[in-house]
Steps between C-alpha positions, in 0.01 A plus 500: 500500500801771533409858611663822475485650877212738595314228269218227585422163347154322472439490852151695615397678813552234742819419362402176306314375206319184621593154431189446262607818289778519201756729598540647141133506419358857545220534699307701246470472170561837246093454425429509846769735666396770229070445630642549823647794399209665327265481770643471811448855726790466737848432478638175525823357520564201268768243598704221352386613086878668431723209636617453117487875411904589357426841656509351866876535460444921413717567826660860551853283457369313191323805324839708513687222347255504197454917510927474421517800691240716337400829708102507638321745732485484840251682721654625847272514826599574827413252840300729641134462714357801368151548461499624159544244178825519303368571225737426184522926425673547836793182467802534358652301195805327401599330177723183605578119421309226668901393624510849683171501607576113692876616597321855697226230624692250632840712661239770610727715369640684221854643426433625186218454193151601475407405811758695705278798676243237565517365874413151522357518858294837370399397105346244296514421177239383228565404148141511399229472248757353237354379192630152429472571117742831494774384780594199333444604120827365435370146612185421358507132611466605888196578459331153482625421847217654565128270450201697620345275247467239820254676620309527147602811330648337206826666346546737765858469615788721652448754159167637710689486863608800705832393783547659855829456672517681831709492835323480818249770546463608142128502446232649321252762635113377517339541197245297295544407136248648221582202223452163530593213804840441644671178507840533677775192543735508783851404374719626822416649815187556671290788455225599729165594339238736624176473337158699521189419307369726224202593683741655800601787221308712701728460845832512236506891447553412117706817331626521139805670599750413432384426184607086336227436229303230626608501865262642780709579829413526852538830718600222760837346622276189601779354710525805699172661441443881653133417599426845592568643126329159414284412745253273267814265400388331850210389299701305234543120514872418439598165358842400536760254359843400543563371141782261450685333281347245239167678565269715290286753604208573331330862535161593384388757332513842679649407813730719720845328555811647686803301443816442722798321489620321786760309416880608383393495129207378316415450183139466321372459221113656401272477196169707468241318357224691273138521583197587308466816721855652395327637204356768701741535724705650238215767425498528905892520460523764228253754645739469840834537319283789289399672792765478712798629239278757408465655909840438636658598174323846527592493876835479402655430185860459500456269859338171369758265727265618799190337409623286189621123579813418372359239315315712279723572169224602266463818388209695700387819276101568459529409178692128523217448792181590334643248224523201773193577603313451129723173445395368814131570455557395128658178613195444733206548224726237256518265780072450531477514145725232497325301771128547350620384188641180641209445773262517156690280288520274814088519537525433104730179528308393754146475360399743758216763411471676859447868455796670665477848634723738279783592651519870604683722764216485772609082511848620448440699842336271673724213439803745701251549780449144553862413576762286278470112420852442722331679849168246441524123601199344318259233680619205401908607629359594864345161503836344418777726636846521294707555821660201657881388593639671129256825516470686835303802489653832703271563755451821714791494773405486863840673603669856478665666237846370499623887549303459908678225553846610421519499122665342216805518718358316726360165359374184625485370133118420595278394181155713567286276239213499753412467870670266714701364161138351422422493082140542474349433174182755572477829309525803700149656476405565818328836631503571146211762515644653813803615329320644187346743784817595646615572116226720427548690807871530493529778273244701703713397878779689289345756372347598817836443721667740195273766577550530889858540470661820518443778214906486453462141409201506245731636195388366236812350231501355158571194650188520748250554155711244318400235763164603428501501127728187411311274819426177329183517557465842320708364187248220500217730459674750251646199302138384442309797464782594227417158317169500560373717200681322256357192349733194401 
């Protein structure tokens, strides 16, 4: 079968499909791919179920054909090693053609056009989170090259798809995600992926500033971390993996994820895929965005491009706030009413006539205490692991950041699935009560290392009480005490 370049065909890890196997037969089917999806609590890189995906021709030169020369966004980050994340409130933007954007790529230079007081050798550039369903508008069919209903979500096509087109370097500071799983498609390019469980939010340094509704960042450049600001990062257990093309990633709720390019130009294409949980997320959401407006807005109002992403367009008054905040929690009561209603008309239908506990906000609590359905595998799964030749699960890496051994700049083109190259199909588990201790007692190692430093340096900001106040785990707590005296 033809290929663009920078694209793969069915071929798997080892390079091969296996005489016994069909080479256009998927591995998984949408049924099966999709249970995988919803339980599995690590990520996981599918192979050889896009081979027949139209979108596996989405290269930079291909996309700015189609675009006809329409103008997008670029974000512009410098090459540097600093210890500090480049956050998207301290880059630089340019509006500009995907042409211009591959003409300053590939001649490294730039006579005139947007790009001309960018450096090549200094600056990268990153044409990112682009929803699929507002740059191409004006071509409506483009979005079925697109089928995230392989893996089972039925319908779901390129109209619920965000693109990132970046040069080498452009990345994404670590954050985690508060919606939903991630399920990313490499078109061109490789990108390197550094992961951290949820349970390592602790050793992150989570802050809401700057502010993206329903991204948590890290304090921490984790590819050149400052481990004496930081010094519990040591503590975290970094997964990495050098996705390429042909190959989806598929991220779990809640975990961390840096992201760097590292070729020329790649191209990807995500979708995030709703979970039960969401629906208090977005109570957990709106009391951040409520919070956090209201604070640095007092702090200083006429300066919101300081702590306010870029991405954020909506309107941030008091008022318009306090209104998300009574949809969301709205939106949340509708949703178990819903759900009762159809659990007891299933009970109904069924012939059942088992008493059911009535549904109220202390099972609403404990069900977010007890973790989502994607981060638990059930019995019967670990029995009968999913990974194999076409699903290799990311395992904690062995090696050093990249950044320690010469960065980005630098690369050996090295896939970091797990140890040795070895694909293990067990769950990662281990010294599982351990690290709860070292959670619970990370908080206080900060607190008391805070308090011996110098009185110059214990200054309390707004941004040292908004860590406090918007922590996830605090917005957990407030989001169900706020719902818990209100009956569905």
């Amino acid at each position: 079968m033809a290929t663009d370049p920078g694209t793969t065909t069915e071929t798997g890890p080892a390079g091969g499909t296996g005489e016994e196997e069909d080479e256009h037969v998927k591995p998984f089917t949408p049924e099966k791919a999709k249970e995988i999806i919803m339980s599995l609590q690590q990520p996981a890189v599918f192979y050889n179920m896009v081979f027949d995906w139209p979108a596996q021709h989405w290269t930079a030169k291909h996309l700015s054909e189609v675009l006809h020369g329409k103008q997008i966004r670029f974000r512009m980050g410098r090459k540097s090693t600093d210890t500090v994340p480049q956050f998207e409130t301290t880059c630089s933007y340019v509006e500009a053609t995907l042409e211009e954007f591959l003409t300053w790529n590939c001649d490294h230079s730039s006579i005139s056009g947007p790009f001309t007081d960018y450096d090549y050798d200094k600056f990268w550039a990153y044409a990112d989170y682009k929803y699929v369903v507002s740059l191409f508008e004006d071509r409506t069919d483009i979005f079925q090259d697109v089928l995230w209903s392989d893996f089972g979500f039925c319908g779901r096509n390129g109209r619920e798809s965000t693109l990132w087109i970046g040069s080498l370097g452009a990345h994404t500071p670590c954050h985690l995600d508060s919606y939903g799983c991630n399920l990313v498609f490499q078109v061109q390019g490789r990108k390197r992926w550094h992961l951290f469980p949820p349970e390592d939010t602790p050793f992150l340094y989570s802050t809401r500033i700057p502010y993206e509704e329903s991204s948590v960042f890290s304090k921490v450049n984790v590819v050149n971390p400052d481990l004496k600001r930081f010094p519990q990062f040591q503590k975290a257990r970094r997964h990495v993996v050098t996705l390429s093309p042909g190959q989806v990633l598929f991220v779990p709720r809640h975990w961390w994820h840096y992201v760097e390019s590292i070729d020329p130009v790649t191209v990807s294409i995500n979708s995030w895929i709703e979970l039960e949980e969401d629906h208090q997320a977005r109570v957990e959401e709106a009391i951040t965005r409520l919070l956090v407006c209201a604070l640095k807005t007092a702090e200083d109002p006429h300066n919101t491009g300081a702590w306010l992403n870029p991405t954020e367009v909506e309107e941030t008054s008091h008022e318009v706030n306090c209104c998300y905040l009574n949809r969301a929690v709205s939106a949340l009561f509708d949703h178990y009413r819903t759900s009762k209603t159809v659990e007891t008309q299933a009970l109904r239908t069924n012939g059942e006539y088992v008493k059911k506990e009535e549904l109220n906000m202390h099972s609403l609590m404990e069900a977010g205490q007890t973790g989502s359905p994607n981060l638990t595998l059930g019995t019967e799964q670990q029995t009968a692991s999913p990974f194999g030749p076409h699903l290799v699960p990311v395992l904690p890496s062995s090696e050093d950041p990249p950044s320690e051994r010469g960065g980005i700049f630098e690369n050996d083109g090295q896939d970091f699935v797990g140890r040795n190259g070895e694909h293990s199909g067990k769950l990662h588990c281990t010294k599982k009560q351990r690290r709860m201790s070292e959670q619970e007692n990370a908080a206080v190692e900060q607190i008391a290392s805070n308090s011996a430093k110098a009185p110059s340096q214990t200054y309390i900001s707004t941004d040292d009480l908004l860590d406090c106040l918007v922590n996830p785990q605090v917005t957990k707590i407030v989001a169900q005490l706020l719902i818990q005296g209100r009956s569905v």
